[in-house]
Short mmCIF file of C-alpha atoms in Angstrom, two decimals:
data_model
loop_
_atom_site.label_atom_id
_atom_site.label_comp_id
_atom_site.label_asym_id
_atom_site.label_seq_id
_atom_site.Cartn_x
_atom_site.Cartn_y
_atom_site.Cartn_z
CA MET S 1 96.35 110.49 105.17
CA SER S 2 96.41 108.12 108.04
CA GLY S 3 92.65 108.83 109.55
CA PRO S 4 90.31 110.51 112.15
CA SER S 5 93.10 110.25 115.16
CA ARG S 6 91.79 113.39 116.48
CA GLU S 7 89.14 112.16 119.33
CA LEU S 8 91.61 109.16 120.79
CA PRO S 9 94.77 109.21 122.37
CA ARG S 10 97.64 108.30 119.96
CA TRP S 11 98.15 104.54 122.29
CA VAL S 12 94.54 103.96 121.06
CA ASP S 13 94.73 104.83 117.46
CA ILE S 14 98.11 103.16 117.19
CA GLY S 15 97.93 100.36 119.17
CA LEU S 16 94.65 99.10 120.56
CA ILE S 17 91.92 99.92 117.70
CA PRO S 18 94.48 97.55 115.33
CA LEU S 19 94.48 95.05 117.93
CA ILE S 20 90.53 94.90 118.25
CA ASN S 21 90.45 94.73 114.80
CA LEU S 22 92.76 91.68 114.88
CA LEU S 23 91.14 89.95 117.68
CA ALA S 24 88.11 90.41 115.26
CA ALA S 25 89.53 89.23 112.42
CA PHE S 26 90.95 85.95 114.41
CA LEU S 27 87.12 85.65 115.76
CA VAL S 28 85.43 84.91 112.69
CA THR S 29 88.71 82.61 111.88
CA GLY S 30 87.92 80.31 115.04
CA ILE S 31 84.19 79.86 113.69
CA VAL S 32 85.40 79.07 110.06
CA PHE S 33 87.97 76.51 111.92
CA LEU S 34 84.64 75.21 113.91
CA ALA S 35 82.20 74.61 110.86
CA ILE S 36 85.22 72.93 109.72
CA GLY S 37 85.51 70.51 112.64
CA GLU S 38 88.81 71.94 113.64
CA SER S 39 89.64 73.60 117.11
CA PRO S 40 90.97 76.82 116.76
CA VAL S 41 92.87 77.03 119.97
CA GLY S 42 95.15 74.03 118.47
CA SER S 43 95.44 75.25 114.69
CA VAL S 44 96.65 78.24 116.34
CA ALA S 45 99.13 76.29 118.61
CA ILE S 46 100.36 74.93 115.37
CA MET S 47 100.95 78.02 113.70
CA LEU S 48 102.65 79.67 116.13
CA ASN S 49 105.06 76.65 116.41
CA GLY S 50 105.25 76.54 112.60
CA ALA S 51 106.59 79.71 112.81
CA PHE S 52 108.48 80.21 115.32
CA GLY S 53 109.08 76.77 117.35
CA TYR S 54 111.72 75.64 115.39
CA GLY S 55 114.52 77.39 113.58
CA SER S 56 114.28 76.76 109.45
CA GLY S 57 110.63 78.03 110.31
CA LEU S 58 111.35 81.18 112.36
CA GLY S 59 113.65 82.01 109.31
CA TYR S 60 111.42 81.01 106.80
CA THR S 61 108.59 83.34 108.90
CA LEU S 62 112.10 86.22 108.73
CA PHE S 63 112.19 85.76 104.78
CA TYR S 64 108.56 86.24 103.93
CA THR S 65 108.82 89.34 106.53
CA THR S 66 111.22 90.70 104.63
CA ASN S 67 108.72 90.73 101.53
CA PHE S 68 106.43 92.50 103.58
CA ILE S 69 108.32 95.01 104.94
CA PHE S 70 109.89 96.58 101.68
CA THR S 71 106.29 96.58 99.89
CA GLY S 72 105.06 97.41 103.61
CA LEU S 73 106.62 100.84 102.86
CA ALA S 74 106.76 100.72 99.41
CA PHE S 75 102.91 101.97 100.08
CA ALA S 76 103.53 103.59 103.53
CA VAL S 77 105.63 106.62 101.29
CA ALA S 78 103.12 107.07 98.32
CA PHE S 79 100.48 106.92 100.49
CA HIS S 80 101.29 109.81 102.89
CA ALA S 81 102.05 111.88 99.85
CA GLY S 82 98.00 111.10 98.86
CA LEU S 83 98.96 108.54 96.06
CA PHE S 84 97.64 105.30 96.26
CA ASN S 85 100.54 103.28 94.05
CA ILE S 86 99.20 99.77 93.62
CA GLY S 87 101.65 99.19 91.25
CA ALA S 88 104.53 97.58 93.96
CA GLU S 89 104.05 94.31 92.18
CA GLY S 90 105.14 95.66 88.90
CA GLN S 91 107.76 97.31 90.19
CA ALA S 92 109.62 94.74 92.46
CA TYR S 93 109.22 92.84 88.81
CA LEU S 94 111.31 95.24 87.03
CA GLY S 95 113.41 95.71 90.51
CA GLY S 96 114.34 92.17 89.58
CA LEU S 97 115.56 93.15 85.80
CA GLY S 98 117.69 95.85 87.89
CA VAL S 99 119.28 93.06 89.84
CA ALA S 100 119.92 90.59 87.29
CA LEU S 101 121.40 92.90 84.96
CA VAL S 102 123.89 93.70 87.64
CA CYS S 103 124.52 89.81 88.90
CA LEU S 104 124.47 88.46 85.29
CA PRO S 105 127.39 90.49 84.03
CA LEU S 106 129.48 90.80 86.86
CA GLY S 107 129.17 87.81 88.73
CA PHE S 108 133.25 87.94 88.45
CA LEU S 109 133.27 90.80 90.52
CA PRO S 110 133.74 90.65 94.31
CA MET S 111 130.51 90.47 96.03
CA VAL S 112 131.49 93.47 98.11
CA VAL S 113 130.84 95.46 95.11
CA ILE S 114 127.81 93.47 93.54
CA ILE S 115 125.59 94.15 96.37
CA PRO S 116 125.94 97.66 96.24
CA LEU S 117 125.47 97.67 92.61
CA ALA S 118 122.60 94.93 92.76
CA ILE S 119 120.72 97.68 95.71
CA LEU S 120 121.22 100.42 93.01
CA GLY S 121 119.78 98.14 90.05
CA ALA S 122 116.58 97.12 92.30
CA ALA S 123 116.28 100.70 93.42
CA LEU S 124 116.77 102.74 89.53
CA PHE S 125 114.06 100.01 88.10
CA GLY S 126 111.97 100.17 90.14
CA ALA S 127 111.55 103.69 90.57
CA GLY S 128 111.60 104.12 86.77
CA TRP S 129 109.31 101.79 86.28
CA ALA S 130 107.26 104.19 88.61
CA PHE S 131 107.72 107.25 87.20
CA ILE S 132 105.91 107.36 84.41
CA PRO S 133 102.60 106.30 86.03
CA ALA S 134 104.08 109.77 88.53
CA TYR S 135 104.52 111.56 85.07
CA LEU S 136 100.80 110.87 84.04
CA GLN S 137 99.55 111.87 87.57
CA ALA S 138 101.47 115.01 88.08
CA LYS S 139 101.69 116.47 84.89
CA ARG S 140 98.12 115.51 83.09
CA GLY S 141 95.73 114.18 85.94
CA SER S 142 95.44 110.40 85.30
CA HIS S 143 94.86 108.62 88.25
CA VAL S 144 97.59 106.99 89.74
CA VAL S 145 95.30 103.77 90.89
CA ILE S 146 94.58 103.27 87.10
CA THR S 147 98.15 103.51 86.21
CA THR S 148 100.09 101.33 88.13
CA ILE S 149 96.92 98.93 87.82
CA MET S 150 97.72 99.11 84.02
CA PHE S 151 101.75 99.16 85.15
CA ASN S 152 101.67 95.62 86.91
CA PHE S 153 99.91 93.56 84.04
CA ILE S 154 102.32 95.48 81.13
CA ALA S 155 105.74 94.71 83.83
CA SER S 156 104.17 91.01 83.47
CA ALA S 157 104.07 90.72 79.38
CA LEU S 158 107.13 92.47 79.25
CA MET S 159 109.44 90.02 81.89
CA ILE S 160 107.64 87.16 80.02
CA TYR S 161 109.32 88.44 76.41
CA LEU S 162 112.38 88.40 77.83
CA LEU S 163 112.70 85.70 79.77
CA VAL S 164 111.35 83.71 77.11
CA ASN S 165 112.75 85.39 74.07
CA VAL S 166 116.08 86.94 75.22
CA MET S 167 117.37 86.05 78.68
CA SER S 168 117.05 82.16 78.53
CA PRO S 169 119.76 80.04 78.38
CA LYS S 170 120.45 79.13 74.20
CA GLY S 171 118.46 74.97 74.14
CA SER S 172 116.73 76.47 77.79
CA MET S 173 112.64 75.84 78.11
CA ASN S 174 112.17 77.65 80.59
CA PRO S 175 111.65 81.22 81.36
CA GLU S 176 114.34 82.15 83.78
CA THR S 177 118.03 83.51 83.28
CA ARG S 178 121.35 81.37 84.38
CA THR S 179 121.78 80.63 87.98
CA PHE S 180 123.62 83.31 89.39
CA ASP S 181 127.71 83.20 89.50
CA PRO S 182 128.03 82.32 93.59
CA ASN S 183 129.58 86.14 94.06
CA ALA S 184 126.69 87.52 93.48
CA HIS S 185 124.38 85.44 95.80
CA LEU S 186 123.82 87.35 98.68
CA PRO S 187 124.74 85.53 101.93
CA LEU S 188 122.45 84.05 103.81
CA ILE S 189 121.69 84.00 107.23
CA HIS S 190 122.89 80.98 108.91
CA ASP S 191 126.02 81.11 106.59
CA VAL S 192 127.15 84.74 107.59
CA PHE S 193 126.69 83.29 111.42
CA ALA S 194 128.45 79.87 110.65
CA GLY S 195 131.73 82.10 109.82
CA LEU S 196 131.02 83.67 113.65
CA GLY S 197 131.43 79.92 114.91
CA ILE S 198 127.02 80.37 115.53
CA GLU S 199 125.17 77.24 114.49
CA ILE S 200 121.51 78.29 113.33
CA ALA S 201 119.40 76.01 111.61
CA SER S 202 119.46 76.76 107.50
CA SER S 203 116.57 78.49 105.69
CA PRO S 204 116.43 81.30 102.82
CA LEU S 205 116.75 84.29 104.92
CA ASN S 206 119.45 86.71 103.47
CA LEU S 207 120.88 89.98 104.68
CA SER S 208 118.28 91.81 102.85
CA PHE S 209 116.63 91.51 105.93
CA VAL S 210 119.05 94.11 107.44
CA TRP S 211 118.53 95.75 104.90
CA ALA S 212 114.74 96.14 104.94
CA LEU S 213 115.40 97.06 108.32
CA VAL S 214 117.33 99.95 107.57
CA CYS S 215 115.60 101.11 105.03
CA ALA S 216 112.22 101.12 108.10
CA VAL S 217 114.70 103.12 109.92
CA ALA S 218 115.17 105.34 106.42
CA VAL S 219 111.94 106.12 105.79
CA TRP S 220 110.92 106.54 109.15
CA LEU S 221 113.94 109.58 108.66
CA LEU S 222 112.56 110.68 105.99
CA LEU S 223 109.18 110.92 106.61
CA TRP S 224 109.01 112.48 110.19
CA HIS S 225 113.06 114.15 110.58
CA THR S 226 113.40 116.08 106.85
CA THR S 227 112.14 118.94 105.09
CA LEU S 228 110.61 116.67 102.05
CA GLY S 229 109.20 114.37 104.59
CA TYR S 230 106.98 117.03 105.87
CA GLN S 231 105.67 118.31 102.38
CA LEU S 232 105.05 114.78 101.38
CA ARG S 233 102.67 114.90 104.81
CA VAL S 234 101.08 118.45 104.14
CA LEU S 235 100.47 117.08 100.50
CA GLY S 236 98.82 113.58 101.23
CA ALA S 237 96.92 115.75 104.51
CA ASN S 238 96.00 118.97 102.35
CA PRO S 239 96.94 119.74 98.91
CA ALA S 240 95.76 123.15 98.31
CA ALA S 241 97.25 123.94 101.48
CA ALA S 242 100.47 122.39 100.20
CA ALA S 243 100.35 124.32 96.73
CA TYR S 244 99.84 127.63 99.04
CA ALA S 245 102.07 127.66 100.96
CA GLY S 246 104.91 127.34 97.87
CA MET S 247 104.72 123.65 97.88
CA LYS S 248 105.57 121.54 94.47
CA PRO S 249 102.47 119.20 94.28
CA GLN S 250 103.21 118.16 91.22
CA ARG S 251 107.57 117.69 91.82
CA LEU S 252 106.28 115.83 95.21
CA ILE S 253 104.44 113.73 93.81
CA ILE S 254 107.23 112.21 91.33
CA ILE S 255 109.27 112.28 94.25
CA ALA S 256 107.07 109.58 96.34
CA MET S 257 106.29 107.57 93.51
CA LEU S 258 110.15 107.21 92.48
CA ILE S 259 111.17 106.49 96.46
CA SER S 260 107.90 104.11 96.76
CA GLY S 261 109.26 101.96 93.86
CA ALA S 262 112.27 101.84 94.66
CA LEU S 263 111.79 100.01 97.84
CA SER S 264 109.05 98.13 95.83
CA GLY S 265 112.18 97.22 93.65
CA PHE S 266 114.02 96.20 96.87
CA LEU S 267 111.76 92.63 97.25
CA ALA S 268 114.22 91.46 93.60
CA LEU S 269 116.95 91.34 96.49
CA ASN S 270 115.05 88.89 98.84
CA GLU S 271 114.02 87.13 96.09
CA ILE S 272 116.19 86.88 93.27
CA MET S 273 119.46 87.57 94.88
CA GLY S 274 118.80 85.89 98.45
CA ALA S 275 117.05 82.76 97.72
CA GLN S 276 116.29 82.35 93.21
CA ASN S 277 120.27 83.51 92.41
CA ARG S 278 117.69 83.85 88.94
CA LEU S 279 115.31 85.95 87.46
CA LEU S 280 112.40 83.98 86.66
CA LEU S 281 108.99 84.76 85.95
CA GLU S 282 105.90 85.57 88.82
CA PHE S 283 109.04 85.71 92.01
CA THR S 284 106.53 88.53 93.11
CA ALA S 285 103.83 86.65 94.31
CA GLY S 286 101.25 88.98 94.95
CA TYR S 287 103.53 90.85 97.78
CA GLY S 288 102.74 94.05 96.52
CA PHE S 289 98.91 93.46 96.56
CA VAL S 290 99.28 92.26 100.65
CA GLY S 291 102.03 95.36 101.19
CA ILE S 292 98.42 97.78 101.62
CA ALA S 293 97.27 95.76 104.37
CA VAL S 294 100.52 96.01 105.63
CA ALA S 295 100.64 99.18 105.52
CA LEU S 296 97.03 100.00 106.56
CA MET S 297 96.92 97.61 109.17
CA GLY S 298 100.43 99.45 110.80
CA ARG S 299 99.05 103.16 110.19
CA SER S 300 101.88 103.98 107.69
CA HIS S 301 104.61 103.85 109.88
CA PRO S 302 107.45 102.05 109.71
CA PHE S 303 107.70 100.83 112.83
CA GLY S 304 104.14 99.46 112.79
CA ILE S 305 105.06 98.50 109.15
CA VAL S 306 107.77 95.97 110.86
CA LEU S 307 105.55 94.45 113.17
CA SER S 308 102.23 94.19 111.05
CA ALA S 309 104.58 92.85 107.82
CA LEU S 310 105.87 89.69 110.74
CA LEU S 311 102.82 89.14 111.78
CA PHE S 312 101.53 88.56 107.54
CA GLY S 313 105.20 86.43 108.23
CA VAL S 314 103.38 84.36 110.63
CA LEU S 315 100.77 83.33 108.64
CA TYR S 316 102.86 82.81 105.70
CA GLN S 317 104.92 79.87 107.25
CA GLY S 318 102.53 78.83 110.00
CA GLY S 319 99.61 78.33 107.71
CA ALA S 320 101.84 75.95 105.74
CA ASP S 321 102.82 74.02 108.34
CA LEU S 322 99.08 74.38 109.52
CA SER S 323 98.06 73.29 105.79
CA PHE S 324 100.59 70.18 106.22
CA GLU S 325 99.71 68.93 109.87
CA ARG S 326 95.68 69.82 109.29
CA PRO S 327 94.94 68.16 105.51
CA SER S 328 91.10 69.59 106.26
CA VAL S 329 92.71 72.78 106.38
CA THR S 330 93.74 73.50 102.92
CA ARG S 331 95.80 76.26 100.98
CA ASP S 332 92.35 78.08 100.24
CA MET S 333 91.82 78.47 104.29
CA ILE S 334 95.08 80.05 104.70
CA VAL S 335 94.11 82.81 102.11
CA VAL S 336 90.47 82.65 104.04
CA ILE S 337 92.68 83.45 106.88
CA GLN S 338 94.99 86.34 105.92
CA GLY S 339 92.45 87.91 103.66
CA LEU S 340 89.72 88.14 106.80
CA VAL S 341 92.94 89.48 108.25
CA ILE S 342 93.36 92.14 105.77
CA LEU S 343 89.78 92.85 105.33
CA PHE S 344 89.25 93.64 109.26
CA ALA S 345 92.65 95.51 109.03
CA GLY S 346 92.30 97.38 106.07
CA ALA S 347 89.09 97.57 104.39
CA LEU S 348 86.88 97.48 108.31
CA GLU S 349 89.89 99.56 110.30
CA HIS S 350 86.89 101.94 111.58
CA MET S 351 84.48 99.98 112.18
CA PHE S 352 85.06 99.62 116.11
CA ARG S 353 86.19 103.31 116.09
CA PRO S 354 83.04 105.32 116.51
CA HIS S 355 82.39 103.04 119.43
CA ILE S 356 86.32 103.33 120.82
CA ALA S 357 85.68 106.91 120.84
CA ARG S 358 82.59 107.12 122.29
CA LEU S 359 83.92 104.88 125.04
CA PHE S 360 86.86 107.74 125.31
CA SER S 361 85.19 110.94 125.47
CA GLY S 362 82.34 109.28 128.14
CA SER S 363 85.46 108.91 130.25
CA ARG S 364 86.37 112.39 129.38
CA LEU S 365 83.64 113.75 130.33
CA LYS S 366 83.27 111.92 133.59
CA ALA S 367 85.92 112.14 134.75
CA LYS S 368 85.68 116.49 133.86
CA GLU S 369 82.48 116.36 135.83
CA ALA S 370 84.38 114.62 138.85
#
């Protein structure tokens, strides 16, 4: 499911082609910037400075990167099994509910107890929301793309009902829960460093970033170093062959979606437990959908996903600084840049492949003739 790569060396498939796609996106972006009278080089310099040039900017970049790692990994696991999970938004929403149901009543417990319980709550609720589309796909043949889209809308409606009618504090007009007790706040990285005697700039970057990297390693081990991972990849490459080999496609579909839903639910650790410290509406903010592009650009490999998540983190944080520094570059323009990267890295990822394949085929032929 990772694309036709047999004709090309692996370094070309996972390194050169994504780089060319990215450069093409930036080239088109540069033309757009010239059209509105802005210097492309100057704009890139502002974005890079906003993303890496000072401490809090780097913290925000890694904060956004954390969200994209979770959603990118979630999509990649399902994608390797031949499933196109578009439901990360809804699964993350329900993951937030799982985190809140742990943090609200158990805030009196020590932090070392609450954090594992919150991780478990996010995973269970995210996986639980993915189970129904997985069951319908495995047992009834309902396409998971359709059902996960529907479940995104259902999750949104459910959370509005809960936050307006059930979980908001009495007398409050805001559709959100009360603030979690301090023990239920995920430690911020600058506070952790301060405890070690190291001063760094404050930002919402928290320990969920470390958990995201742990998840990336775990997904890599799962997919390429376990029997289950091998079965998932075989199912994605050829379902008929998987069934002929004695594997159970229905069981594997459900397992892949459960893992994918759990990873989506972890987004709530960063946003709800790490930054907002309360459950509120629309905290997913489209991260689930962008995670699809993150996974495709990273070739559905955890290492590639971490790098492409960092790229989108730079676009989010650097783009915010750019729109602040250059009033002519509105937030909509930043969305256009992100859209171009998604377009070239996702929808048009094979546009340059035939030309590069012919180039390498010609080089090999000449080498043989010589």
